[in-house]
Amino acid sequence: MTLTVLTLFPDFVESYFATSIAARAVARGFIEYRAVNIRDFAQDRHGTCDDAPYGGGAGMVLMPGPLGRALDSVEALKKRTVFPTPSGNLLTASYARELSEERELVLICGRYEGIDQRIVDLYVDDEISIGDYVLSSGELAALVIVDAVIRLGEGVISEESLREESFNGGLLEYPQYTRPEVFAGMQVPEVLLSGNHANIREWRLRESVRKTKRNRPDLFARLDDDLKGIASDEGAK
Ligand code: ADE
């Protein structure tokens, strides 16, 4: 998959792709990326890319000229183009899965009060929100989307990790433990030391259901009745 990120802060984007799982995915050739500086497409000697909103109001809006030329330079009209914005559709695991099946994605990082609506009308396929709060940096939101997407790509992380993680089957992930067996007087649950894989699977499923009920009643309400029943089975805390 190729990811093209249009930004006023390319160093911010580069630092993400130089670190951890993203860096490994780049090194192994699973993903390619380009950080394109929108300012390179400004036409005045100050590199101006933003202006005051028509109709008045606080803040600045990214001008359509430089951003449109930046988008044309990467042939955005031929690619699925994503604009992270708090007024977009909410990002979910299944939305990320759908995006991960694209060969190419273009992401636009907004700043200030947003971007000119004509850019959205002309170029944007997906307006995506990462949650019901407002960030000052479009780069952070774009990289959250990139991270959720690239980890689903083949070979980036193990199939087993993806299978067991939160939101698969509408459940949150079960609690994890590692050495030592006793920490701060708290013992690792006996079943995890038993080597009995059927019992471990059953314990993990029950803990997943309980955690979902406790932390995300909205997800719990959508589970099948037999799964819901597991939360109230004997031994429940
Ligand atoms: N830009 C600023 N806040 C955002 C949010 N919550 N989601 C996506 N993009 C954003």
PDB file of C-alpha atoms and ligand atoms in Angstrom:
ATOM      1  CA  MET A   1       0.000   0.000   0.000  1.00  0.00           C
ATOM      2  CA  THR A   2       1.179   3.527  -0.773  1.00  0.00           C
ATOM      3  CA  LEU A   3       0.277   6.344   1.633  1.00  0.00           C
ATOM      4  CA  THR A   4       0.629   9.966   0.604  1.00  0.00           C
ATOM      5  CA  VAL A   5       0.241  12.521   3.380  1.00  0.00           C
ATOM      6  CA  LEU A   6      -0.237  16.195   2.493  1.00  0.00           C
ATOM      7  CA  THR A   7       0.888  18.362   5.375  1.00  0.00           C
ATOM      8  CA  LEU A   8       2.391  21.680   6.440  1.00  0.00           C
ATOM      9  CA  PHE A   9       4.566  19.727   8.902  1.00  0.00           C
ATOM     10  CA  PRO A  10       6.324  16.930   6.970  1.00  0.00           C
ATOM     11  CA  ASP A  11       8.817  16.309   9.816  1.00  0.00           C
ATOM     12  CA  PHE A  12       5.913  15.354  12.078  1.00  0.00           C
ATOM     13  CA  VAL A  13       4.769  12.749   9.560  1.00  0.00           C
ATOM     14  CA  GLU A  14       8.312  11.506   8.800  1.00  0.00           C
ATOM     15  CA  SER A  15       8.934  10.855  12.503  1.00  0.00           C
ATOM     16  CA  TYR A  16       5.953   8.486  12.647  1.00  0.00           C
ATOM     17  CA  PHE A  17       7.139   6.476   9.640  1.00  0.00           C
ATOM     18  CA  ALA A  18      10.670   6.327  11.116  1.00  0.00           C
ATOM     19  CA  THR A  19       9.472   4.591  14.293  1.00  0.00           C
ATOM     20  CA  SER A  20       8.407   1.138  15.459  1.00  0.00           C
ATOM     21  CA  ILE A  21       5.899  -0.928  13.460  1.00  0.00           C
ATOM     22  CA  ALA A  22       5.510   1.657  10.677  1.00  0.00           C
ATOM     23  CA  ALA A  23       9.301   1.840  10.170  1.00  0.00           C
ATOM     24  CA  ARG A  24       9.494  -1.968  10.009  1.00  0.00           C
ATOM     25  CA  ALA A  25       6.630  -2.108   7.516  1.00  0.00           C
ATOM     26  CA  VAL A  26       8.461   0.450   5.326  1.00  0.00           C
ATOM     27  CA  ALA A  27      11.796  -1.385   5.651  1.00  0.00           C
ATOM     28  CA  ARG A  28      10.199  -4.695   4.644  1.00  0.00           C
ATOM     29  CA  GLY A  29       8.450  -3.117   1.669  1.00  0.00           C
ATOM     30  CA  PHE A  30       4.886  -3.707   2.953  1.00  0.00           C
ATOM     31  CA  ILE A  31       4.108   0.009   2.710  1.00  0.00           C
ATOM     32  CA  GLU A  32       5.510   3.048   0.932  1.00  0.00           C
ATOM     33  CA  TYR A  33       4.842   6.608   1.997  1.00  0.00           C
ATOM     34  CA  ARG A  34       5.364  10.173   0.845  1.00  0.00           C
ATOM     35  CA  ALA A  35       5.032  13.301   2.989  1.00  0.00           C
ATOM     36  CA  VAL A  36       4.205  16.204   0.657  1.00  0.00           C
ATOM     37  CA  ASN A  37       4.690  19.744   1.962  1.00  0.00           C
ATOM     38  CA  ILE A  38       1.651  21.831   0.996  1.00  0.00           C
ATOM     39  CA  ARG A  39       3.779  24.972   1.393  1.00  0.00           C
ATOM     40  CA  ASP A  40       5.843  23.929  -1.635  1.00  0.00           C
ATOM     41  CA  PHE A  41       2.718  24.732  -3.706  1.00  0.00           C
ATOM     42  CA  ALA A  42       2.189  28.276  -2.361  1.00  0.00           C
ATOM     43  CA  GLN A  43       2.659  31.038  -4.889  1.00  0.00           C
ATOM     44  CA  ASP A  44       3.789  34.048  -2.883  1.00  0.00           C
ATOM     45  CA  ARG A  45       7.238  34.581  -1.422  1.00  0.00           C
ATOM     46  CA  HIS A  46       5.939  34.083   2.127  1.00  0.00           C
ATOM     47  CA  GLY A  47       4.626  30.605   1.322  1.00  0.00           C
ATOM     48  CA  THR A  48       1.104  31.588   2.387  1.00  0.00           C
ATOM     49  CA  CYS A  49      -1.291  28.623   2.594  1.00  0.00           C
ATOM     50  CA  ASP A  50      -4.101  29.931   4.834  1.00  0.00           C
ATOM     51  CA  ASP A  51      -6.453  32.893   5.000  1.00  0.00           C
ATOM     52  CA  ALA A  52      -9.350  34.254   7.080  1.00  0.00           C
ATOM     53  CA  PRO A  53     -12.765  32.601   6.611  1.00  0.00           C
ATOM     54  CA  TYR A  54     -15.331  34.328   4.392  1.00  0.00           C
ATOM     55  CA  GLY A  55     -18.251  35.434   6.544  1.00  0.00           C
ATOM     56  CA  GLY A  56     -15.953  36.123   9.489  1.00  0.00           C
ATOM     57  CA  GLY A  57     -15.152  34.060  12.549  1.00  0.00           C
ATOM     58  CA  ALA A  58     -12.105  32.861  14.417  1.00  0.00           C
ATOM     59  CA  GLY A  59      -9.071  31.123  12.996  1.00  0.00           C
ATOM     60  CA  MET A  60      -7.674  30.528   9.551  1.00  0.00           C
ATOM     61  CA  VAL A  61      -8.693  28.226   6.708  1.00  0.00           C
ATOM     62  CA  LEU A  62      -6.327  26.384   4.347  1.00  0.00           C
ATOM     63  CA  MET A  63      -6.640  28.066   0.933  1.00  0.00           C
ATOM     64  CA  PRO A  64      -7.790  25.927  -1.987  1.00  0.00           C
ATOM     65  CA  GLY A  65      -4.961  27.039  -4.335  1.00  0.00           C
ATOM     66  CA  PRO A  66      -1.856  25.542  -2.696  1.00  0.00           C
ATOM     67  CA  LEU A  67      -3.731  22.489  -1.379  1.00  0.00           C
ATOM     68  CA  GLY A  68      -5.392  21.852  -4.773  1.00  0.00           C
ATOM     69  CA  ARG A  69      -2.032  22.028  -6.573  1.00  0.00           C
ATOM     70  CA  ALA A  70      -0.503  19.682  -3.973  1.00  0.00           C
ATOM     71  CA  LEU A  71      -3.396  17.243  -4.533  1.00  0.00           C
ATOM     72  CA  ASP A  72      -3.002  17.451  -8.331  1.00  0.00           C
ATOM     73  CA  SER A  73       0.741  16.769  -7.997  1.00  0.00           C
ATOM     74  CA  VAL A  74      -0.053  13.383  -6.395  1.00  0.00           C
ATOM     75  CA  GLU A  75      -2.982  12.631  -8.770  1.00  0.00           C
ATOM     76  CA  ALA A  76      -5.425  12.565  -5.858  1.00  0.00           C
ATOM     77  CA  LEU A  77      -8.446  12.436  -8.166  1.00  0.00           C
ATOM     78  CA  LYS A  78      -7.410   8.897  -9.165  1.00  0.00           C
ATOM     79  CA  LYS A  79      -6.953   7.730  -5.544  1.00  0.00           C
ATOM     80  CA  ARG A  80      -9.061   7.292  -2.433  1.00  0.00           C
ATOM     81  CA  THR A  81      -8.596  10.576  -0.628  1.00  0.00           C
ATOM     82  CA  VAL A  82      -9.215  10.939   3.097  1.00  0.00           C
ATOM     83  CA  PHE A  83      -9.699  14.149   5.060  1.00  0.00           C
ATOM     84  CA  PRO A  84      -9.537  13.723   8.853  1.00  0.00           C
ATOM     85  CA  THR A  85     -12.009  16.111  10.482  1.00  0.00           C
ATOM     86  CA  PRO A  86     -14.055  16.095  13.691  1.00  0.00           C
ATOM     87  CA  SER A  87     -17.148  16.476  11.495  1.00  0.00           C
ATOM     88  CA  GLY A  88     -16.466  13.220   9.586  1.00  0.00           C
ATOM     89  CA  ASN A  89     -17.703   9.614   9.899  1.00  0.00           C
ATOM     90  CA  LEU A  90     -16.372   7.874  12.974  1.00  0.00           C
ATOM     91  CA  LEU A  91     -13.348   5.605  12.432  1.00  0.00           C
ATOM     92  CA  THR A  92     -14.039   2.006  13.480  1.00  0.00           C
ATOM     93  CA  ALA A  93     -12.165  -1.297  13.135  1.00  0.00           C
ATOM     94  CA  SER A  94     -14.331  -2.255  10.142  1.00  0.00           C
ATOM     95  CA  TYR A  95     -13.804   1.142   8.468  1.00  0.00           C
ATOM     96  CA  ALA A  96     -10.036   0.741   8.954  1.00  0.00           C
ATOM     97  CA  ARG A  97     -10.269  -2.772   7.483  1.00  0.00           C
ATOM     98  CA  GLU A  98     -12.061  -1.401   4.399  1.00  0.00           C
ATOM     99  CA  LEU A  99      -9.389   1.299   3.902  1.00  0.00           C
ATOM    100  CA  SER A 100      -6.600  -1.283   4.337  1.00  0.00           C
ATOM    101  CA  GLU A 101      -7.812  -3.014   1.176  1.00  0.00           C
ATOM    102  CA  GLU A 102      -6.941   0.026  -0.996  1.00  0.00           C
ATOM    103  CA  ARG A 103      -3.713   0.031  -2.996  1.00  0.00           C
ATOM    104  CA  GLU A 104      -3.217   3.758  -2.427  1.00  0.00           C
ATOM    105  CA  LEU A 105      -4.503   6.342   0.050  1.00  0.00           C
ATOM    106  CA  VAL A 106      -4.040  10.107   0.090  1.00  0.00           C
ATOM    107  CA  LEU A 107      -4.504  11.912   3.428  1.00  0.00           C
ATOM    108  CA  ILE A 108      -4.959  15.655   3.843  1.00  0.00           C
ATOM    109  CA  CYS A 109      -3.822  17.171   7.149  1.00  0.00           C
ATOM    110  CA  GLY A 110      -5.873  20.238   7.994  1.00  0.00           C
ATOM    111  CA  ARG A 111      -4.790  22.964  10.389  1.00  0.00           C
ATOM    112  CA  TYR A 112      -6.406  25.991  11.892  1.00  0.00           C
ATOM    113  CA  GLU A 113     -10.200  26.055  11.335  1.00  0.00           C
ATOM    114  CA  GLY A 114     -10.179  23.556   8.472  1.00  0.00           C
ATOM    115  CA  ILE A 115      -9.844  23.519   4.695  1.00  0.00           C
ATOM    116  CA  ASP A 116     -11.832  25.257   1.951  1.00  0.00           C
ATOM    117  CA  GLN A 117     -15.043  23.282   1.298  1.00  0.00           C
ATOM    118  CA  ARG A 118     -14.401  23.283  -2.461  1.00  0.00           C
ATOM    119  CA  ILE A 119     -11.387  21.027  -1.864  1.00  0.00           C
ATOM    120  CA  VAL A 120     -13.634  18.637   0.048  1.00  0.00           C
ATOM    121  CA  ASP A 121     -16.228  18.732  -2.761  1.00  0.00           C
ATOM    122  CA  LEU A 122     -13.661  18.181  -5.506  1.00  0.00           C
ATOM    123  CA  TYR A 123     -11.176  15.731  -4.056  1.00  0.00           C
ATOM    124  CA  VAL A 124     -12.301  14.078  -0.807  1.00  0.00           C
ATOM    125  CA  ASP A 125     -13.855  10.589  -0.779  1.00  0.00           C
ATOM    126  CA  ASP A 126     -13.903  10.067   2.995  1.00  0.00           C
ATOM    127  CA  GLU A 127     -14.242  12.639   5.785  1.00  0.00           C
ATOM    128  CA  ILE A 128     -13.184  10.701   8.882  1.00  0.00           C
ATOM    129  CA  SER A 129     -13.334  11.619  12.568  1.00  0.00           C
ATOM    130  CA  ILE A 130     -11.178   9.724  15.051  1.00  0.00           C
ATOM    131  CA  GLY A 131     -13.472  10.609  17.963  1.00  0.00           C
ATOM    132  CA  ASP A 132     -15.788  13.164  19.488  1.00  0.00           C
ATOM    133  CA  TYR A 133     -13.156  15.711  20.503  1.00  0.00           C
ATOM    134  CA  VAL A 134     -11.146  18.327  18.607  1.00  0.00           C
ATOM    135  CA  LEU A 135      -7.392  18.148  18.042  1.00  0.00           C
ATOM    136  CA  SER A 136      -5.320  21.142  16.987  1.00  0.00           C
ATOM    137  CA  SER A 137      -3.264  19.000  14.624  1.00  0.00           C
ATOM    138  CA  GLY A 138      -4.675  17.282  11.548  1.00  0.00           C
ATOM    139  CA  GLU A 139      -1.389  15.348  11.416  1.00  0.00           C
ATOM    140  CA  LEU A 140      -2.204  13.529  14.669  1.00  0.00           C
ATOM    141  CA  ALA A 141      -5.621  12.500  13.363  1.00  0.00           C
ATOM    142  CA  ALA A 142      -4.204  11.466   9.951  1.00  0.00           C
ATOM    143  CA  LEU A 143      -1.525   9.338  11.619  1.00  0.00           C
ATOM    144  CA  VAL A 144      -4.089   7.672  13.875  1.00  0.00           C
ATOM    145  CA  ILE A 145      -5.958   6.644  10.721  1.00  0.00           C
ATOM    146  CA  VAL A 146      -2.712   5.528   9.008  1.00  0.00           C
ATOM    147  CA  ASP A 147      -1.729   3.470  12.040  1.00  0.00           C
ATOM    148  CA  ALA A 148      -5.122   1.773  12.336  1.00  0.00           C
ATOM    149  CA  VAL A 149      -4.962   0.933   8.603  1.00  0.00           C
ATOM    150  CA  ILE A 150      -1.386  -0.212   8.006  1.00  0.00           C
ATOM    151  CA  ARG A 151      -1.298  -2.661  10.928  1.00  0.00           C
ATOM    152  CA  LEU A 152      -4.050  -4.605   9.131  1.00  0.00           C
ATOM    153  CA  GLY A 153      -1.935  -5.001   5.986  1.00  0.00           C
ATOM    154  CA  GLU A 154      -0.583  -8.450   5.199  1.00  0.00           C
ATOM    155  CA  GLY A 155       2.666  -9.218   7.020  1.00  0.00           C
ATOM    156  CA  VAL A 156       2.800  -6.015   9.094  1.00  0.00           C
ATOM    157  CA  ILE A 157       1.862  -7.744  12.363  1.00  0.00           C
ATOM    158  CA  SER A 158       0.961 -11.361  13.065  1.00  0.00           C
ATOM    159  CA  GLU A 159      -2.417 -12.765  12.044  1.00  0.00           C
ATOM    160  CA  GLU A 160      -2.776 -14.150  15.568  1.00  0.00           C
ATOM    161  CA  SER A 161      -2.423 -10.677  17.162  1.00  0.00           C
ATOM    162  CA  LEU A 162      -5.100  -9.314  14.839  1.00  0.00           C
ATOM    163  CA  ARG A 163      -7.464 -12.217  15.529  1.00  0.00           C
ATOM    164  CA  GLU A 164      -7.304 -11.803  19.306  1.00  0.00           C
ATOM    165  CA  GLU A 165      -7.541  -8.026  19.607  1.00  0.00           C
ATOM    166  CA  SER A 166     -10.341  -5.706  20.715  1.00  0.00           C
ATOM    167  CA  PHE A 167     -13.409  -5.173  18.480  1.00  0.00           C
ATOM    168  CA  ASN A 168     -13.078  -8.527  16.732  1.00  0.00           C
ATOM    169  CA  GLY A 169     -16.484 -10.136  17.062  1.00  0.00           C
ATOM    170  CA  GLY A 170     -17.695  -6.943  18.760  1.00  0.00           C
ATOM    171  CA  LEU A 171     -15.768  -7.737  21.964  1.00  0.00           C
ATOM    172  CA  LEU A 172     -13.004  -5.933  23.855  1.00  0.00           C
ATOM    173  CA  GLU A 173      -9.784  -7.866  24.402  1.00  0.00           C
ATOM    174  CA  TYR A 174      -9.309  -9.972  27.550  1.00  0.00           C
ATOM    175  CA  PRO A 175      -6.709  -8.971  30.208  1.00  0.00           C
ATOM    176  CA  GLN A 176      -3.079  -9.967  29.560  1.00  0.00           C
ATOM    177  CA  TYR A 177      -0.384 -10.983  32.072  1.00  0.00           C
ATOM    178  CA  THR A 178       3.345 -11.673  31.845  1.00  0.00           C
ATOM    179  CA  ARG A 179       6.134 -12.573  34.311  1.00  0.00           C
ATOM    180  CA  PRO A 180       6.417 -12.465  37.307  1.00  0.00           C
ATOM    181  CA  GLU A 181       3.651 -14.732  38.606  1.00  0.00           C
ATOM    182  CA  VAL A 182       3.183 -12.486  41.664  1.00  0.00           C
ATOM    183  CA  PHE A 183       3.403  -8.694  41.419  1.00  0.00           C
ATOM    184  CA  ALA A 184       2.545  -6.345  44.282  1.00  0.00           C
ATOM    185  CA  GLY A 185       0.961  -9.337  46.016  1.00  0.00           C
ATOM    186  CA  MET A 186      -1.315 -10.028  43.032  1.00  0.00           C
ATOM    187  CA  GLN A 187      -1.260 -13.504  41.506  1.00  0.00           C
ATOM    188  CA  VAL A 188      -1.641 -14.234  37.773  1.00  0.00           C
ATOM    189  CA  PRO A 189      -4.973 -16.092  37.293  1.00  0.00           C
ATOM    190  CA  GLU A 190      -4.314 -19.807  37.903  1.00  0.00           C
ATOM    191  CA  VAL A 191      -5.936 -20.920  34.640  1.00  0.00           C
ATOM    192  CA  LEU A 192      -3.298 -19.079  32.567  1.00  0.00           C
ATOM    193  CA  LEU A 193      -0.569 -21.205  34.187  1.00  0.00           C
ATOM    194  CA  SER A 194      -2.487 -24.465  33.728  1.00  0.00           C
ATOM    195  CA  GLY A 195      -1.485 -25.217  30.141  1.00  0.00           C
ATOM    196  CA  ASN A 196      -5.099 -26.256  29.508  1.00  0.00           C
ATOM    197  CA  HIS A 197      -5.862 -24.413  26.269  1.00  0.00           C
ATOM    198  CA  ALA A 198      -9.595 -25.092  26.232  1.00  0.00           C
ATOM    199  CA  ASN A 199      -9.932 -23.649  29.751  1.00  0.00           C
ATOM    200  CA  ILE A 200      -7.744 -20.677  28.834  1.00  0.00           C
ATOM    201  CA  ARG A 201      -9.900 -19.946  25.762  1.00  0.00           C
ATOM    202  CA  GLU A 202     -13.060 -20.158  27.876  1.00  0.00           C
ATOM    203  CA  TRP A 203     -11.609 -17.849  30.585  1.00  0.00           C
ATOM    204  CA  ARG A 204     -10.486 -15.313  27.983  1.00  0.00           C
ATOM    205  CA  LEU A 205     -13.875 -15.245  26.296  1.00  0.00           C
ATOM    206  CA  ARG A 206     -15.636 -14.759  29.636  1.00  0.00           C
ATOM    207  CA  GLU A 207     -13.264 -11.938  30.632  1.00  0.00           C
ATOM    208  CA  SER A 208     -13.756 -10.309  27.205  1.00  0.00           C
ATOM    209  CA  VAL A 209     -17.518 -10.360  27.600  1.00  0.00           C
ATOM    210  CA  ARG A 210     -17.338  -9.009  31.165  1.00  0.00           C
ATOM    211  CA  LYS A 211     -14.964  -6.227  30.157  1.00  0.00           C
ATOM    212  CA  THR A 212     -17.181  -5.275  27.238  1.00  0.00           C
ATOM    213  CA  LYS A 213     -20.202  -5.143  29.551  1.00  0.00           C
ATOM    214  CA  ARG A 214     -18.317  -2.979  32.051  1.00  0.00           C
ATOM    215  CA  ASN A 215     -16.497  -0.583  29.702  1.00  0.00           C
ATOM    216  CA  ARG A 216     -18.674  -0.488  26.582  1.00  0.00           C
ATOM    217  CA  PRO A 217     -22.337  -1.185  27.332  1.00  0.00           C
ATOM    218  CA  ASP A 218     -23.143   0.042  23.796  1.00  0.00           C
ATOM    219  CA  LEU A 219     -21.085  -2.832  22.287  1.00  0.00           C
ATOM    220  CA  PHE A 220     -22.380  -5.310  24.881  1.00  0.00           C
ATOM    221  CA  ALA A 221     -25.989  -4.531  23.928  1.00  0.00           C
ATOM    222  CA  ARG A 222     -25.257  -5.681  20.357  1.00  0.00           C
ATOM    223  CA  LEU A 223     -23.835  -9.112  21.324  1.00  0.00           C
ATOM    224  CA  ASP A 224     -25.730 -12.378  20.769  1.00  0.00           C
ATOM    225  CA  ASP A 225     -27.727 -13.524  23.788  1.00  0.00           C
ATOM    226  CA  ASP A 226     -25.516 -16.609  24.340  1.00  0.00           C
ATOM    227  CA  LEU A 227     -22.425 -14.355  24.574  1.00  0.00           C
ATOM    228  CA  LYS A 228     -24.238 -11.927  26.895  1.00  0.00           C
ATOM    229  CA  GLY A 229     -25.110 -14.915  29.114  1.00  0.00           C
ATOM    230  CA  ILE A 230     -21.394 -15.702  29.600  1.00  0.00           C
ATOM    231  CA  ALA A 231     -20.973 -12.445  31.578  1.00  0.00           C
ATOM    232  CA  SER A 232     -23.416 -13.621  34.207  1.00  0.00           C
ATOM    233  CA  ASP A 233     -22.233 -17.274  34.344  1.00  0.00           C
ATOM    234  CA  GLU A 234     -21.140 -18.805  37.631  1.00  0.00           C
ATOM    235  CA  GLY A 235     -17.859 -17.465  38.939  1.00  0.00           C
ATOM    236  CA  ALA A 236     -18.641 -13.961  37.760  1.00  0.00           C
ATOM    237  CA  LYS A 237     -17.128 -11.214  39.888  1.00  0.00           C
TER     238      LYS A 237
HETATM  239  N1  ADE B   1      -8.897  17.038  13.372  1.00  0.00           N
HETATM  240  C1  ADE B   1      -9.068  17.644  14.551  1.00  0.00           C
HETATM  241  N2  ADE B   1      -9.789  16.895  15.386  1.00  0.00           N
HETATM  242  C2  ADE B   1     -10.083  15.737  14.711  1.00  0.00           C
HETATM  243  C3  ADE B   1     -10.814  14.565  15.022  1.00  0.00           C
HETATM  244  N3  ADE B   1     -11.410  14.382  16.197  1.00  0.00           N
HETATM  245  N4  ADE B   1     -10.907  13.611  14.085  1.00  0.00           N
HETATM  246  C4  ADE B   1     -10.317  13.778  12.892  1.00  0.00           C
HETATM  247  N5  ADE B   1      -9.633  14.865  12.541  1.00  0.00           N
HETATM  248  C5  ADE B   1      -9.497  15.843  13.441  1.00  0.00           C
END
